[in-house]
Every structure is written in C-alpha cells, then in structure tokens.
Tab-separated table of C-alpha atoms in Angstrom:
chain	number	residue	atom	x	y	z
Y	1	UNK	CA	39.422	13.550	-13.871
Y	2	UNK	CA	37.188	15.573	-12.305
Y	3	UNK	CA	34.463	16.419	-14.196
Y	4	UNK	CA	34.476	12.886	-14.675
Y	5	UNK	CA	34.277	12.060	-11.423
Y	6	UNK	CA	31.136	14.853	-10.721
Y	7	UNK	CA	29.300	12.969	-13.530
Y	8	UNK	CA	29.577	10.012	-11.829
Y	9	UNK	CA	28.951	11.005	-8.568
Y	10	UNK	CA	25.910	12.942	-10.183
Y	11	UNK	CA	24.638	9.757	-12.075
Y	12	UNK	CA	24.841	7.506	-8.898
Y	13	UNK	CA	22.880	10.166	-6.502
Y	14	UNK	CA	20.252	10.351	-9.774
Y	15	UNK	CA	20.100	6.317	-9.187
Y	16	UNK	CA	19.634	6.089	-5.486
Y	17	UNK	CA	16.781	9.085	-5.742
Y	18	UNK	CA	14.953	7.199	-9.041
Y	19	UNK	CA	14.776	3.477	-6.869
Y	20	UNK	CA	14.232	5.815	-3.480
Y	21	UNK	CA	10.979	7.403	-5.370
Y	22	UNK	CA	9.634	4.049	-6.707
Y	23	UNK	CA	9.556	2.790	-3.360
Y	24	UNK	CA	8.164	5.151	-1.414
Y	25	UNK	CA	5.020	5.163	-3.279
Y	26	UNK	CA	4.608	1.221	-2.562
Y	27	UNK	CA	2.178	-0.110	-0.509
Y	28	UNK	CA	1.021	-3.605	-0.456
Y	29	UNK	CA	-1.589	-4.793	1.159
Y	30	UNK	CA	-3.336	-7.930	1.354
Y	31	UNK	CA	-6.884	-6.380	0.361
Y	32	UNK	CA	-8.701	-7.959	3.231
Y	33	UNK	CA	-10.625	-5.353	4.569
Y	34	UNK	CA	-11.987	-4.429	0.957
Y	35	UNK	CA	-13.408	-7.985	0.536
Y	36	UNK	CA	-14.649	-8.568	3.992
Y	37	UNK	CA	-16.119	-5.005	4.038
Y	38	UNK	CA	-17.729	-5.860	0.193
Y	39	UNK	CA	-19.367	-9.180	1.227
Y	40	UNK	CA	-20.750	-7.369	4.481
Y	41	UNK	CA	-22.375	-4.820	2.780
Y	42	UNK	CA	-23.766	-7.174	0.535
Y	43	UNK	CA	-24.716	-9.067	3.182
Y	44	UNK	CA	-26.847	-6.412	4.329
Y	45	UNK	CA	-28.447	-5.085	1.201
Y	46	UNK	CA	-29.826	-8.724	0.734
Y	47	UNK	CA	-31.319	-9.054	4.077
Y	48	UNK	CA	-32.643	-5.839	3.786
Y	49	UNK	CA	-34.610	-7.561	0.386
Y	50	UNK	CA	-35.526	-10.233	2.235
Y	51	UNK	CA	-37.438	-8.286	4.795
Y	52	UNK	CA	-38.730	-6.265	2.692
Y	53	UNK	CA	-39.994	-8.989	1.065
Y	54	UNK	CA	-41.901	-10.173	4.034
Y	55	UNK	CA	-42.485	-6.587	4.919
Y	56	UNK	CA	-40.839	-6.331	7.990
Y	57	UNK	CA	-38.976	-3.002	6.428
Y	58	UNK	CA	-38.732	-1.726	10.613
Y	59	UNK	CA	-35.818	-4.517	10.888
Y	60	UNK	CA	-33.468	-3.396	8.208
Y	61	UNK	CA	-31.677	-0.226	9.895
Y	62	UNK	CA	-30.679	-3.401	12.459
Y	63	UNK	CA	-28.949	-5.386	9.310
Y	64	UNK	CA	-26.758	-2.504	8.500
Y	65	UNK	CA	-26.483	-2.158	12.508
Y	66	UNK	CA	-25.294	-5.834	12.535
Y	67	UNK	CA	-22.956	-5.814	9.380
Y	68	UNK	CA	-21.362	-2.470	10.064
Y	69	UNK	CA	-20.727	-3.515	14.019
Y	70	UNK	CA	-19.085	-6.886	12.442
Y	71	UNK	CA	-17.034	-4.591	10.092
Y	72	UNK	CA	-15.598	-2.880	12.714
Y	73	UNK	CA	-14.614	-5.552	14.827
Y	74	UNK	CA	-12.921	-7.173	12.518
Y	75	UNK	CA	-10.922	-3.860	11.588
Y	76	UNK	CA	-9.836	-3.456	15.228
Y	77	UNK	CA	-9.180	-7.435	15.594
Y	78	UNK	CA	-8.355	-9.568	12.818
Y	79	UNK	CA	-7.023	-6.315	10.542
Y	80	UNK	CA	-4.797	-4.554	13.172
Y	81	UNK	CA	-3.204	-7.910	12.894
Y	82	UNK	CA	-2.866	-8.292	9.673
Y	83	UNK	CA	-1.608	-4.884	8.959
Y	84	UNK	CA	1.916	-6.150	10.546
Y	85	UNK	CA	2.559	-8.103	7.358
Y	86	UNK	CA	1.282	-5.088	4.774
Y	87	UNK	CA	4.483	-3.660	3.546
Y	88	UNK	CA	5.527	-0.439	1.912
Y	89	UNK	CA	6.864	2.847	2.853
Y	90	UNK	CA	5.665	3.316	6.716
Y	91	UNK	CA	4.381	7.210	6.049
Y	92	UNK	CA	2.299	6.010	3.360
Y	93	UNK	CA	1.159	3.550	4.437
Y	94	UNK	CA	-0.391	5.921	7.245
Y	95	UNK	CA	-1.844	8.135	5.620
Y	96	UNK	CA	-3.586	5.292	3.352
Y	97	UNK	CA	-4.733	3.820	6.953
Y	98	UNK	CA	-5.809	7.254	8.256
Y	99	UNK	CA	-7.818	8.191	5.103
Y	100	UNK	CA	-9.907	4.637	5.329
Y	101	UNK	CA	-10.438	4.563	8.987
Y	102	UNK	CA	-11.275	8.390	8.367
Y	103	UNK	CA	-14.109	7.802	5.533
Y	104	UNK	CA	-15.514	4.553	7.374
Y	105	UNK	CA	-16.278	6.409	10.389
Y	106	UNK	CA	-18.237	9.398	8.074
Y	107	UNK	CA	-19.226	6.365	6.668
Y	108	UNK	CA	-20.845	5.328	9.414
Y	109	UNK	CA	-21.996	8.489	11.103
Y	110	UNK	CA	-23.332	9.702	8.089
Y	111	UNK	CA	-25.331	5.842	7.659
Y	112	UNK	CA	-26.525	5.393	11.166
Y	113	UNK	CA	-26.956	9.816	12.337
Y	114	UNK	CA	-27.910	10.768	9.281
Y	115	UNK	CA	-30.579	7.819	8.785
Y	116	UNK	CA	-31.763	7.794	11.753
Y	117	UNK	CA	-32.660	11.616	12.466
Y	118	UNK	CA	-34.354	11.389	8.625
Y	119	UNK	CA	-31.621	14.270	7.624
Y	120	UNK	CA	-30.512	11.827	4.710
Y	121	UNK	CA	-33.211	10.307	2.787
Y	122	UNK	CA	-32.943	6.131	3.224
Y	123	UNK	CA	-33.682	5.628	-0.829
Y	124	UNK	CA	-30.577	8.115	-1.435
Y	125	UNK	CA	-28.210	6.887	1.905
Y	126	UNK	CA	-26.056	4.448	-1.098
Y	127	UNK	CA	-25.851	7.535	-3.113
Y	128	UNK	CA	-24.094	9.477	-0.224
Y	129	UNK	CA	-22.331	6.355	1.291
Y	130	UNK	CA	-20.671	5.685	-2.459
Y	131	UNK	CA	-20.078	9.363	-2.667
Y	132	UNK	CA	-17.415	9.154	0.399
Y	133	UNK	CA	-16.330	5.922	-0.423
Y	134	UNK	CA	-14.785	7.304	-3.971
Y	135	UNK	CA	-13.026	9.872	-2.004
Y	136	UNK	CA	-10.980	7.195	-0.377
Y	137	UNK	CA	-10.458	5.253	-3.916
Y	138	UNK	CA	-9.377	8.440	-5.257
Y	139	UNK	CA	-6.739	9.461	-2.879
Y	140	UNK	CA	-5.176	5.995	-2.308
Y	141	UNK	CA	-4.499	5.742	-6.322
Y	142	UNK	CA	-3.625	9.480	-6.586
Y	143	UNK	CA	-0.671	8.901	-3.358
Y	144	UNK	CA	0.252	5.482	-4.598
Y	145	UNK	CA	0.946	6.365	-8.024
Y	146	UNK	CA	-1.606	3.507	-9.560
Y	147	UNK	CA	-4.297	5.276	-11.964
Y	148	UNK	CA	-6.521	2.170	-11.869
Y	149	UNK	CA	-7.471	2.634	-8.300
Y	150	UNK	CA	-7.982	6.304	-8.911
Y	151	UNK	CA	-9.998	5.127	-11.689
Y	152	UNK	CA	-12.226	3.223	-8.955
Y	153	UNK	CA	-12.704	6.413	-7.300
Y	154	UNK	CA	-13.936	8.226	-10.211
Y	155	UNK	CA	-16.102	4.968	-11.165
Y	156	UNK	CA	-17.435	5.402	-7.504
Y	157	UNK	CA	-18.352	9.002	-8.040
Y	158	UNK	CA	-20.084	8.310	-11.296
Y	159	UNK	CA	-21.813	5.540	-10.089
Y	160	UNK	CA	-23.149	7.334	-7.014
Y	161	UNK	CA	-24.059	10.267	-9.796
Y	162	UNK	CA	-26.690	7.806	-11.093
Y	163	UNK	CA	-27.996	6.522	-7.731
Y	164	UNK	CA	-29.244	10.285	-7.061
Y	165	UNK	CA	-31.159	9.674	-9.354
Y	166	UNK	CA	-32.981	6.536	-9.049
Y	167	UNK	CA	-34.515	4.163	-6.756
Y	168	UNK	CA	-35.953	0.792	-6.083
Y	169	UNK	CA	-34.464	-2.330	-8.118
Y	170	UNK	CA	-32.395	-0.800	-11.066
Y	171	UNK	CA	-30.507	1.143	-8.290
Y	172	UNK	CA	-30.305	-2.397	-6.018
Y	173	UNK	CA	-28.755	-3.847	-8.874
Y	174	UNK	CA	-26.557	-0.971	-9.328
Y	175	UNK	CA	-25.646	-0.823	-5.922
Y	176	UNK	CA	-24.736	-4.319	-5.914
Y	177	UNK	CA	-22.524	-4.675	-9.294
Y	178	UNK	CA	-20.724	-1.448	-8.221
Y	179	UNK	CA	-20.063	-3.122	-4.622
Y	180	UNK	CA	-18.944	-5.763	-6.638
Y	181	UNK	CA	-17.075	-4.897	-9.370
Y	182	UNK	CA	-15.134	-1.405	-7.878
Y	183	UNK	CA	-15.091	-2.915	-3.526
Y	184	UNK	CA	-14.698	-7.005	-3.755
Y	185	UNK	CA	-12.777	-7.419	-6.977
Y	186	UNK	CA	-10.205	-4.785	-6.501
Y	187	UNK	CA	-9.766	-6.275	-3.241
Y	188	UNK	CA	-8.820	-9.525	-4.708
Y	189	UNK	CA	-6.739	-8.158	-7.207
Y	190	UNK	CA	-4.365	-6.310	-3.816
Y	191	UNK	CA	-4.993	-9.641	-2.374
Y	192	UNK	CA	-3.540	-11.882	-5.483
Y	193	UNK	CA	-0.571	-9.125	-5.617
Y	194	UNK	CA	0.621	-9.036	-2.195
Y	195	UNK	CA	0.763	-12.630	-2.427
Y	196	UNK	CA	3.221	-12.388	-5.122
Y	197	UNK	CA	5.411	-10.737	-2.338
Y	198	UNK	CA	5.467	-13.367	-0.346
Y	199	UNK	CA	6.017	-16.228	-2.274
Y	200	UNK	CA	8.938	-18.336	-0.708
Y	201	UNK	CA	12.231	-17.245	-1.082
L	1	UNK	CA	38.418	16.012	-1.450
L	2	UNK	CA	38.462	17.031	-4.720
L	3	UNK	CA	39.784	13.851	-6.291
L	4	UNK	CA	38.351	10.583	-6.262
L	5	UNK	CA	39.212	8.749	-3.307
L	6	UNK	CA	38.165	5.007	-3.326
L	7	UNK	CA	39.789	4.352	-0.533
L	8	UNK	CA	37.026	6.868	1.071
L	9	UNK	CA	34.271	4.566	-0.775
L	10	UNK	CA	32.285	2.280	0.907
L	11	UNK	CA	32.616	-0.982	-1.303
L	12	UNK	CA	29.982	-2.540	-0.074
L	13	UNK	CA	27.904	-0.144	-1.049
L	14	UNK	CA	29.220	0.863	-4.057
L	15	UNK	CA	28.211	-2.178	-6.076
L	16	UNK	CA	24.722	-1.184	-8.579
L	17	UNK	CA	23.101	-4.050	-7.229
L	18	UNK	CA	24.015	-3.356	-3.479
L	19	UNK	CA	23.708	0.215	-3.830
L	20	UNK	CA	19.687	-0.254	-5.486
L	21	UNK	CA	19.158	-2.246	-2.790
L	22	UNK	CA	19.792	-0.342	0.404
L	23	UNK	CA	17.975	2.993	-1.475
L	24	UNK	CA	15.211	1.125	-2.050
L	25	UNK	CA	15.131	-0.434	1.789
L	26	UNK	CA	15.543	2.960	2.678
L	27	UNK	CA	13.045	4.364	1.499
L	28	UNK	CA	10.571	1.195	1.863
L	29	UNK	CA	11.171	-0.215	4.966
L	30	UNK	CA	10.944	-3.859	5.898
L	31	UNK	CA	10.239	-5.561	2.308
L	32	UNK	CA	10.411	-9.130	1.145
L	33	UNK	CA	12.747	-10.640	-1.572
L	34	UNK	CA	9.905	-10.698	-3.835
L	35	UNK	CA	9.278	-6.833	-3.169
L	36	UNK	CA	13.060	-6.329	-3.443
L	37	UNK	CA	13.400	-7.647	-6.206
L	38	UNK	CA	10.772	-5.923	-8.530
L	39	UNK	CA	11.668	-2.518	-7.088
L	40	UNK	CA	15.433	-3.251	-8.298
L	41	UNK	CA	15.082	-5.748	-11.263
L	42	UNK	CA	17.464	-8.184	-10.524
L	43	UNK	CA	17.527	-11.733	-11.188
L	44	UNK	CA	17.058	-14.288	-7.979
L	45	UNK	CA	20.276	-15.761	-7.581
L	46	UNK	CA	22.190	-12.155	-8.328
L	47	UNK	CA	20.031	-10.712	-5.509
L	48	UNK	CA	20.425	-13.453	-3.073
L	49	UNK	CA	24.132	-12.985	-3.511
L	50	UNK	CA	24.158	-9.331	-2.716
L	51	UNK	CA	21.729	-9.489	-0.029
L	52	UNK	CA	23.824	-12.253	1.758
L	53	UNK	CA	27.020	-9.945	0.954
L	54	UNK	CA	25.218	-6.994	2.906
L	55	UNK	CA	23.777	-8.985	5.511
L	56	UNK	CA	27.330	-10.517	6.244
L	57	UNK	CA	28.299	-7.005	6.364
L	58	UNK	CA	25.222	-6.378	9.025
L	59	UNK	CA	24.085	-3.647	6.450
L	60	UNK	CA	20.990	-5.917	6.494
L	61	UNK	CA	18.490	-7.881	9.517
L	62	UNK	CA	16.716	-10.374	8.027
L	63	UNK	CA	13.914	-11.431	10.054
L	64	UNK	CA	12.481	-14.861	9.557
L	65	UNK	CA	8.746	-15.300	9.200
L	66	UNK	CA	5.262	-16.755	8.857
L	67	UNK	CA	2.611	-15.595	6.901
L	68	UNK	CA	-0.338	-17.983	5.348
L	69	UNK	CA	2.297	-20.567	6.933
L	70	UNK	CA	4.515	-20.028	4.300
L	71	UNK	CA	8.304	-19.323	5.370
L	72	UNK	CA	9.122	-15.529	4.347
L	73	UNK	CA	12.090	-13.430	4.702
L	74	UNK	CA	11.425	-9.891	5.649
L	75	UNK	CA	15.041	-7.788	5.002
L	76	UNK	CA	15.345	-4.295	6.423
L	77	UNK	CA	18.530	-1.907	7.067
L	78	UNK	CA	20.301	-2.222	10.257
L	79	UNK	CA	21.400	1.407	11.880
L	80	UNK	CA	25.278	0.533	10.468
L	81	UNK	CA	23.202	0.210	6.818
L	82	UNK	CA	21.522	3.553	7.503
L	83	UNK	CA	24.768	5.613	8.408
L	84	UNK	CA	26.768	3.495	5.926
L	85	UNK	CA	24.339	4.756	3.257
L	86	UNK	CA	23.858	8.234	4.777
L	87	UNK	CA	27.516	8.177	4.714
L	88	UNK	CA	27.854	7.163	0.979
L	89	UNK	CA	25.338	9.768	-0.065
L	90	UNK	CA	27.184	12.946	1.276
L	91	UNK	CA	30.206	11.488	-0.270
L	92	UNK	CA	28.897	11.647	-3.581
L	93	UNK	CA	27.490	15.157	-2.763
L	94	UNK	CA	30.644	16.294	-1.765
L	95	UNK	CA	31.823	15.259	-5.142
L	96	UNK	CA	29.366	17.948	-6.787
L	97	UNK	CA	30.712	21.289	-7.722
L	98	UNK	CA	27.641	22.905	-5.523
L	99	UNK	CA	29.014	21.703	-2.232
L	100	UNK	CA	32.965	21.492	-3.370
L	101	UNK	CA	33.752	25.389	-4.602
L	102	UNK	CA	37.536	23.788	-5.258
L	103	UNK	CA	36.358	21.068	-7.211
C-alpha cells in the first residue's frame, strides 16, 4: 500500500513540475513593437534613398533622428499599454522586456554617438545595428524554448556578416529583405499567435 | 502520515484536469482559456467545467475583459488557490520516502 502510494504521489509531483515547466517558458506577445519598429526603419532607409537621390545626403542622419524618436514614443506610450494584455510567466517576460529595451538603447547610442562622432563608419552602421539586434533574437528564442526565433538571431548575425562586407545597393537590398523577412514577418507571426489566445471564450 | 489519507486530500485539486490547471496558472500567471487550454490539452467544454468547479471553489478570479473589443476571460489563482496548491504539493512530498523516514 505504500509503495503504491509513493509511486503515485511521485507520478503526480512529476505532472505538476512537467505542465509547471511548459509554462514558464511561455510568453505571448502581440508582436507590435517588431512590426512598428520594422516599418520605421524601413521608413527611414527609403527616405534616406530618396535624398540621396536628390543629393541632399546632409538630411538623412535627421530621418533616422525622426523614425527612431517615433519608435520610442510609441514604446513608452502605445506599448507600455499594450504590454498589460501580453501574457506568460511574469519573470520571463522581464527579462524578454529588459533585454529589448536593453539592445534598443545600444541600438540607439551606438546609431546616433557612434555616427555622429565618425567612430562607426555610416556605410557599415546596418552591419553593427543588425549585429546587436541578433543578440536580442538569440536570447528571446534560447529563454523561451522556440528554436525558430533563435534561428532569427543567428540569421541576423549572418546577415550582418555579409553587410561588413559590402556597400551601396546590394547591401540596401539586403538590409531591407533581412528587415523584412527576420523583423516584420516574425512580428506578424507573434501577432497571428497571440491572437489565437484570445479568441472568445 | 504514512498511509494514504484522502480525507487529508484536497479534492478539488486532486482531479488531472484541475490539478494541470492550477500548476500551469502557477507557474504562468494570468492566462486566457485559449492559453489554458493548449498548455493542458483539454477539450473546451471539459475545461470550462473544471475551471467553473475551481472558480466556485474561489481557487480561481476570473477577470472579465477587452482586448481588440473582443470579450476575453483572463483566469488567474486566488491566494486560497496558491496555499491550496502549496498545500497539495507538500502532501504529496510527504508521501516520498526522502521526507517520510517511516514510510
């Protein structure tokens, strides 16, 4: 009677610690901030074309000024809002937060310092922007269990690889299908999952 | 403390269903039914059930929502679910020959 009772007192604690590690490693989020950050960036790169088109290349550090500033208001507005209906485990779900907000401001002190004292090179500033921007891809997949958005990380890093290496339109067009296919798209794939979340109960 | 006391069991708890679902509250925080269910695989109506069944026993707060306008329950453990399950879990501990030298 006892050792029958151990084994199932031993099979039910193995139970509640198998659903209790599934969990914890959830987060869902509604990938907002991926796809408004993607188009922004975007954004910029293509004004920057156009005025370089016209050659009015002494306006483009402002287009980056203008996008990133827009970025970052609607992190601290519209997002910190949001984040109430992300749902997951409430530690990992800050550390994920922490590591973002921690890579978009290198992000952006290594775009805007770094640029503008000439210590990073503006034809190589994607290459070093990218570079970070894996980092975060990497650790999000690696603490929420999901190898396809570690997989984005290392697509970053090999990706930003290549853009040390070359300039002028191949690397715009790089720049922009990586932007596109490892920033906006995964952010509407978190974006068409957390919905399933939420559908009416 | 040896034997197997049921009267010492927390029935509420003790159902698979009920039992999947406060470990995985527990360690998620506030979820949705949709979120629920995919972390326990159970069916809709079995789920509803057992939520309601925990909920009546104010294991559960279900908080009533918004999002995208769309009505959505949000179901996280009360502090009676939290003890009730901290509870359950040193029971079953206690059961273990590590922590019962008798047993």
């Amino acid at each position: 009677m006892n050792d029958k009772n151990t084994q199932d007192a031993q099979e039910q604690l193995n139970f509640i610690k198998s659903i209790m590690d599934d969990s914890q490693r959830v987060l869902a989020d509604n990938g907002m901030g991926f796809i408004v950050w993607g188009i922004l960036i975007l954004l910029a790169g293509f004004m920057s074309f156009i005025l370089d088109q016209y050659q009015l290349t002494q306006y483009t550090g402002w287009t980056y000024v203008l996008m990133v500033g827009l970025g970052w208001i609607y992190m601290t507005t519209y997002d910190r809002r949001r984040e109430k209906h992300s749902l997951g485990n409430p530690l990992i779900r800050k550390v994920i937060g922490s590591i973002w907000i921690a890579v978009l401001l290198s992000m952006t002190i290594l775009g805007f310092a770094g640029g503008a004292s000439g210590a990073i090179n503006l034809d190589y500033m994607s290459a070093v922007m990218y570079t970070v921007l894996g980092t975060a891809y990497f650790l999000q997949g690696i603490i929420t269990g999901k190898m396809w958005v570690r997989n984005l990380g290392l697509a970053w890093w090999g990706g930003s690889i290549i853009l040390f290496f070359i300039t002028g339109p191949p690397a715009i067009v790089l720049m922009i299908l990586m932007m596109v296919g490892l920033q906006i798209v995964p952010g509407i794939i978190f974006y068409r999952q957390w919905k399933t979340y939420f559908v009416e109960d | 403390m040896t034997d197997f006391d049921y009267q010492l069991i927390d029935d509420l708890i003790h159902s698979r269903i009920r039992l999947a679902v406060m470990a995985a509250l527990a360690a998620l925080g506030p979820a949705s039914f949709s979120l629920i269910k995919e972390q326990i695989g159970a069916t809709d109506g079995n789920l509803s059930v057992h939520l309601r069944k925990l909920e009546d026993g104010e294991y559960l707060h279900v908080d009533k929502s918004f999002i995208d306008r769309k009505p959505v329950s949000i179901y996280c453990l009360t502090a009676k679910g939290k003890a009730a399950l901290k509870t359950y879990i040193e029971y079953l501990e206690n059961l273990l020959p590590l922590n019962n030298p008798k047993g």
